[in-house]
Short mmCIF file of C-alpha atoms in Angstrom, two decimals:
data_model
loop_
_atom_site.label_atom_id
_atom_site.label_comp_id
_atom_site.label_asym_id
_atom_site.label_seq_id
_atom_site.Cartn_x
_atom_site.Cartn_y
_atom_site.Cartn_z
CA LYS A 1 -18.79 -7.80 1.53
CA ALA A 2 -17.42 -7.06 -1.53
CA GLY A 3 -14.23 -6.06 -1.36
CA VAL A 4 -12.59 -2.68 -3.19
CA THR A 5 -13.12 -2.09 -6.28
CA GLN A 6 -11.02 0.06 -9.07
CA THR A 7 -11.76 0.40 -12.90
CA PRO A 8 -10.33 0.29 -15.61
CA ARG A 9 -7.55 -2.17 -14.74
CA TYR A 10 -5.33 -1.39 -17.55
CA LEU A 11 -5.08 1.62 -19.29
CA ILE A 12 -2.31 2.92 -21.81
CA LYS A 13 -2.69 6.45 -23.05
CA THR A 14 0.10 8.92 -24.62
CA ARG A 15 1.71 11.94 -23.43
CA GLY A 16 -0.21 15.42 -23.12
CA GLN A 17 -3.70 13.06 -22.69
CA GLN A 18 -5.67 12.91 -20.03
CA VAL A 19 -6.87 10.37 -17.91
CA THR A 20 -9.81 9.40 -15.46
CA LEU A 21 -9.55 6.34 -12.79
CA SER A 22 -12.42 5.27 -10.74
CA CYS A 23 -12.32 3.63 -7.30
CA SER A 24 -15.62 1.59 -5.39
CA PRO A 25 -15.03 1.44 -1.76
CA ILE A 26 -16.09 -1.30 0.80
CA SER A 27 -19.47 -0.63 1.41
CA GLY A 28 -19.98 1.32 4.60
CA HIS A 29 -16.17 3.00 4.05
CA ARG A 30 -16.65 6.43 4.17
CA SER A 31 -12.71 7.30 3.76
CA VAL A 32 -11.04 6.45 0.47
CA SER A 33 -6.91 7.31 -0.60
CA TRP A 34 -4.88 7.27 -3.36
CA TYR A 35 -1.54 5.44 -3.81
CA GLN A 36 1.25 5.86 -6.07
CA GLN A 37 2.90 2.54 -6.77
CA THR A 38 6.56 2.80 -9.21
CA PRO A 39 9.47 0.08 -9.19
CA GLY A 40 11.74 3.31 -8.23
CA GLN A 41 9.60 5.28 -5.26
CA GLY A 42 7.70 2.55 -4.34
CA LEU A 43 4.33 2.97 -2.68
CA GLN A 44 3.44 7.15 -2.44
CA PHE A 45 0.62 8.51 -0.84
CA LEU A 46 -1.26 11.79 -3.65
CA PHE A 47 -4.55 12.18 -1.49
CA GLU A 48 -7.43 11.23 1.33
CA TYR A 49 -10.81 11.82 0.92
CA PHE A 50 -13.42 11.91 3.16
CA SER A 51 -17.34 12.75 3.32
CA GLU A 52 -16.49 14.29 -0.09
CA THR A 53 -13.64 16.16 1.52
CA GLN A 54 -10.02 16.20 0.80
CA ARG A 55 -8.63 16.19 3.85
CA ASN A 56 -4.86 14.69 3.40
CA LYS A 57 -2.51 15.46 0.00
CA GLY A 58 1.08 13.95 -0.62
CA ASN A 59 3.80 16.20 -2.27
CA PHE A 60 2.61 15.52 -6.00
CA PRO A 61 1.86 18.02 -9.03
CA GLY A 62 -1.75 19.99 -9.37
CA ARG A 63 -1.93 17.33 -12.71
CA PHE A 64 -3.06 15.08 -9.59
CA SER A 65 -6.08 15.39 -8.60
CA GLY A 66 -8.95 14.00 -7.31
CA ARG A 67 -13.11 13.35 -6.11
CA GLN A 68 -15.08 11.82 -4.01
CA PHE A 69 -18.89 11.47 -4.74
CA SER A 70 -21.34 11.45 -1.80
CA ASN A 71 -21.73 7.47 -2.14
CA SER A 72 -18.09 7.51 -1.64
CA ARG A 73 -17.23 6.29 -4.44
CA SER A 74 -14.03 8.14 -5.87
CA GLU A 75 -12.05 9.56 -8.83
CA MET A 76 -8.95 10.00 -9.89
CA ASN A 77 -7.44 12.42 -12.43
CA VAL A 78 -4.51 12.64 -14.17
CA SER A 79 -3.81 15.95 -17.20
CA THR A 80 -1.43 16.55 -19.46
CA LEU A 81 0.22 12.63 -18.65
CA GLU A 82 4.30 12.59 -18.95
CA LEU A 83 6.12 9.23 -19.22
CA GLY A 84 6.55 8.70 -15.70
CA ASP A 85 3.12 8.97 -14.76
CA SER A 86 3.64 5.42 -15.62
CA ALA A 87 2.53 3.53 -12.56
CA LEU A 88 -0.49 1.26 -10.71
CA TYR A 89 -2.51 3.10 -9.06
CA LEU A 90 -3.87 1.79 -5.89
CA CYS A 91 -7.13 2.80 -4.07
CA ALA A 92 -7.37 2.10 -0.32
CA SER A 93 -10.44 2.54 1.64
CA SER A 94 -11.69 2.59 5.48
CA PRO A 95 -14.01 3.19 7.69
CA ARG A 96 -12.94 6.52 8.35
CA THR A 97 -9.40 8.60 8.66
CA GLY A 98 -7.00 6.80 10.50
CA LEU A 99 -8.73 3.65 11.15
CA GLU A 100 -6.83 0.25 8.33
CA GLN A 101 -7.11 0.55 4.79
CA PHE A 102 -8.54 -1.90 2.24
CA PHE A 103 -6.44 -2.00 -0.69
CA GLY A 104 -7.98 -2.38 -4.65
CA PRO A 105 -6.43 -4.20 -7.63
CA GLY A 106 -5.30 -1.23 -8.57
CA THR A 107 -4.96 0.25 -12.37
CA ARG A 108 -2.24 -0.04 -13.82
CA LEU A 109 -1.23 2.89 -16.12
CA THR A 110 1.25 3.17 -19.09
CA VAL A 111 1.79 6.07 -21.08
CA LEU A 112 3.39 5.96 -24.29
CA LYS B 1 16.12 9.44 4.10
CA ASN B 2 12.96 6.98 4.19
CA GLN B 3 11.80 6.53 7.93
CA VAL B 4 10.99 3.21 7.66
CA GLU B 5 14.10 0.97 6.42
CA GLN B 6 13.26 -2.50 5.91
CA SER B 7 15.81 -5.39 5.13
CA PRO B 8 16.95 -7.54 3.18
CA GLN B 9 15.73 -5.97 -0.53
CA SER B 10 15.17 -9.17 -2.20
CA LEU B 11 15.28 -12.95 -0.79
CA ILE B 12 15.23 -16.21 -2.76
CA ILE B 13 14.52 -19.38 -0.68
CA LEU B 14 13.57 -23.19 -1.46
CA GLU B 15 10.44 -24.39 -0.62
CA GLY B 16 9.29 -25.60 3.08
CA LYS B 17 12.41 -23.34 4.05
CA ASN B 18 11.73 -20.16 7.00
CA CYS B 19 12.74 -16.88 6.65
CA THR B 20 12.27 -13.88 8.66
CA LEU B 21 12.33 -10.08 7.16
CA GLN B 22 13.21 -7.19 8.91
CA CYS B 23 12.12 -4.14 9.14
CA ASN B 24 13.54 -0.90 10.78
CA TYR B 25 11.61 2.61 11.74
CA THR B 26 12.31 5.92 13.54
CA VAL B 27 9.12 7.55 13.08
CA SER B 28 7.74 9.07 16.06
CA PRO B 29 5.52 9.32 17.76
CA PHE B 30 4.41 4.90 16.77
CA SER B 31 1.08 4.52 16.75
CA ASN B 32 0.84 0.90 15.00
CA LEU B 33 2.71 -1.14 12.26
CA ARG B 34 1.17 -3.21 9.65
CA TRP B 35 2.79 -5.72 7.39
CA TYR B 36 1.53 -6.47 3.70
CA LYS B 37 2.13 -8.46 1.56
CA GLN B 38 1.53 -7.93 -2.02
CA ASP B 39 1.27 -10.23 -5.21
CA THR B 40 2.94 -8.70 -8.75
CA GLY B 41 0.61 -6.13 -10.31
CA ARG B 42 -2.02 -6.75 -6.86
CA GLY B 43 -3.14 -4.40 -4.55
CA PRO B 44 -1.01 -5.05 -1.17
CA VAL B 45 -3.29 -7.58 1.54
CA SER B 46 -3.03 -7.02 5.29
CA LEU B 47 -1.33 -9.57 6.96
CA THR B 48 -1.29 -8.39 10.15
CA ILE B 49 -1.64 -4.95 12.50
CA MET B 50 0.65 -4.38 15.84
CA THR B 51 0.22 -1.63 18.30
CA PHE B 52 2.84 -0.19 20.75
CA SER B 53 1.77 -2.63 23.78
CA GLU B 54 1.45 -5.76 20.98
CA ASN B 55 5.51 -7.95 20.82
CA THR B 56 3.94 -10.64 18.45
CA LYS B 57 1.12 -11.22 16.38
CA SER B 58 0.72 -14.12 14.23
CA ASN B 59 -1.51 -15.01 10.69
CA GLY B 60 -1.30 -18.86 9.79
CA ARG B 61 2.21 -19.39 8.47
CA TYR B 62 3.36 -15.52 9.57
CA THR B 63 4.26 -14.42 12.83
CA ALA B 64 4.94 -10.91 12.94
CA THR B 65 7.02 -9.15 16.23
CA LEU B 66 7.58 -5.88 17.22
CA ASP B 67 10.33 -4.32 19.78
CA ALA B 68 8.96 -0.51 20.31
CA ASP B 69 12.12 0.11 21.83
CA THR B 70 14.34 -0.51 19.22
CA LYS B 71 11.68 0.43 16.65
CA GLN B 72 12.02 -3.00 14.89
CA SER B 73 10.19 -5.84 13.69
CA SER B 74 10.55 -8.68 12.40
CA LEU B 75 8.26 -10.72 9.83
CA HIS B 76 9.10 -14.68 10.18
CA ILE B 77 7.15 -16.93 7.50
CA THR B 78 7.26 -20.92 8.21
CA ALA B 79 7.29 -23.83 6.17
CA SER B 80 7.13 -21.28 2.64
CA GLN B 81 5.17 -22.19 -0.31
CA LEU B 82 5.63 -21.21 -4.09
CA SER B 83 2.55 -18.80 -3.20
CA ASP B 84 4.54 -16.52 -0.71
CA SER B 85 6.51 -15.20 -3.66
CA ALA B 86 5.44 -11.90 -3.23
CA SER B 87 6.29 -7.99 -1.40
CA TYR B 88 6.36 -7.85 1.75
CA ILE B 89 5.39 -4.29 2.87
CA CYS B 90 6.03 -3.07 6.37
CA VAL B 91 3.96 0.45 7.04
CA VAL B 92 3.66 2.24 9.98
CA ASN B 93 0.95 4.36 11.65
CA ASN B 94 -2.31 5.34 10.29
CA ASP B 95 -0.53 7.74 8.15
CA MET B 96 1.00 5.21 6.03
CA ARG B 97 4.92 5.75 5.98
CA PHE B 98 5.74 2.79 4.05
CA GLY B 99 8.84 0.46 3.07
CA ALA B 100 10.12 0.09 0.03
CA GLY B 101 9.60 -3.80 0.59
CA THR B 102 11.47 -6.99 0.45
CA ARG B 103 10.62 -9.07 -3.11
CA LEU B 104 10.83 -12.58 -1.89
CA THR B 105 10.85 -15.42 -4.34
CA VAL B 106 10.29 -19.28 -3.54
CA LYS B 107 11.95 -21.59 -5.89
CA PRO B 108 10.53 -25.49 -5.38
#
């Protein structure tokens, strides 16, 4: 069974731009969670989607948003990028909320 | 204050040696505890998961222990290999309370 895939793997943007990251969960998994990982803050939870509905949300500003499609694929959008948004963005999927999550390889976002 | 504390922050050992990483948590109620291995620039990969009733679980050269009374867990790595160089992250419960991780470097 294929694992979680994330695209793109690397991305360079400038301040003020917006970016969209994509995540395809493991087949049959309906829950997708997003995390931000930085050297200073470690792993931080952004939000979780299940059946196209946002179930949980971390403590991030409204510039960070997401959505989930009927095929469980998910996208995360960050608007008005700031230098501090430079991070590894990880997506994780699970069959449903509350079960073990499997991580994708991440998207490395650099904001210049 | 983080509810999941890991120690040491970083560790350097020689290939073939054993090491033990620590995770202390204050999360309550407790459901489960996972250890993940994360290679640089990659996503975390699950090593072990333990519930309240389990006190030890092995995955090859990795053995995790859990003391739910003292709220402590350890990850023991036996006969370390260069490929063990990575960050090891302790995660408590299904709502994913993360520790800051321990950065392990194995040198030849």
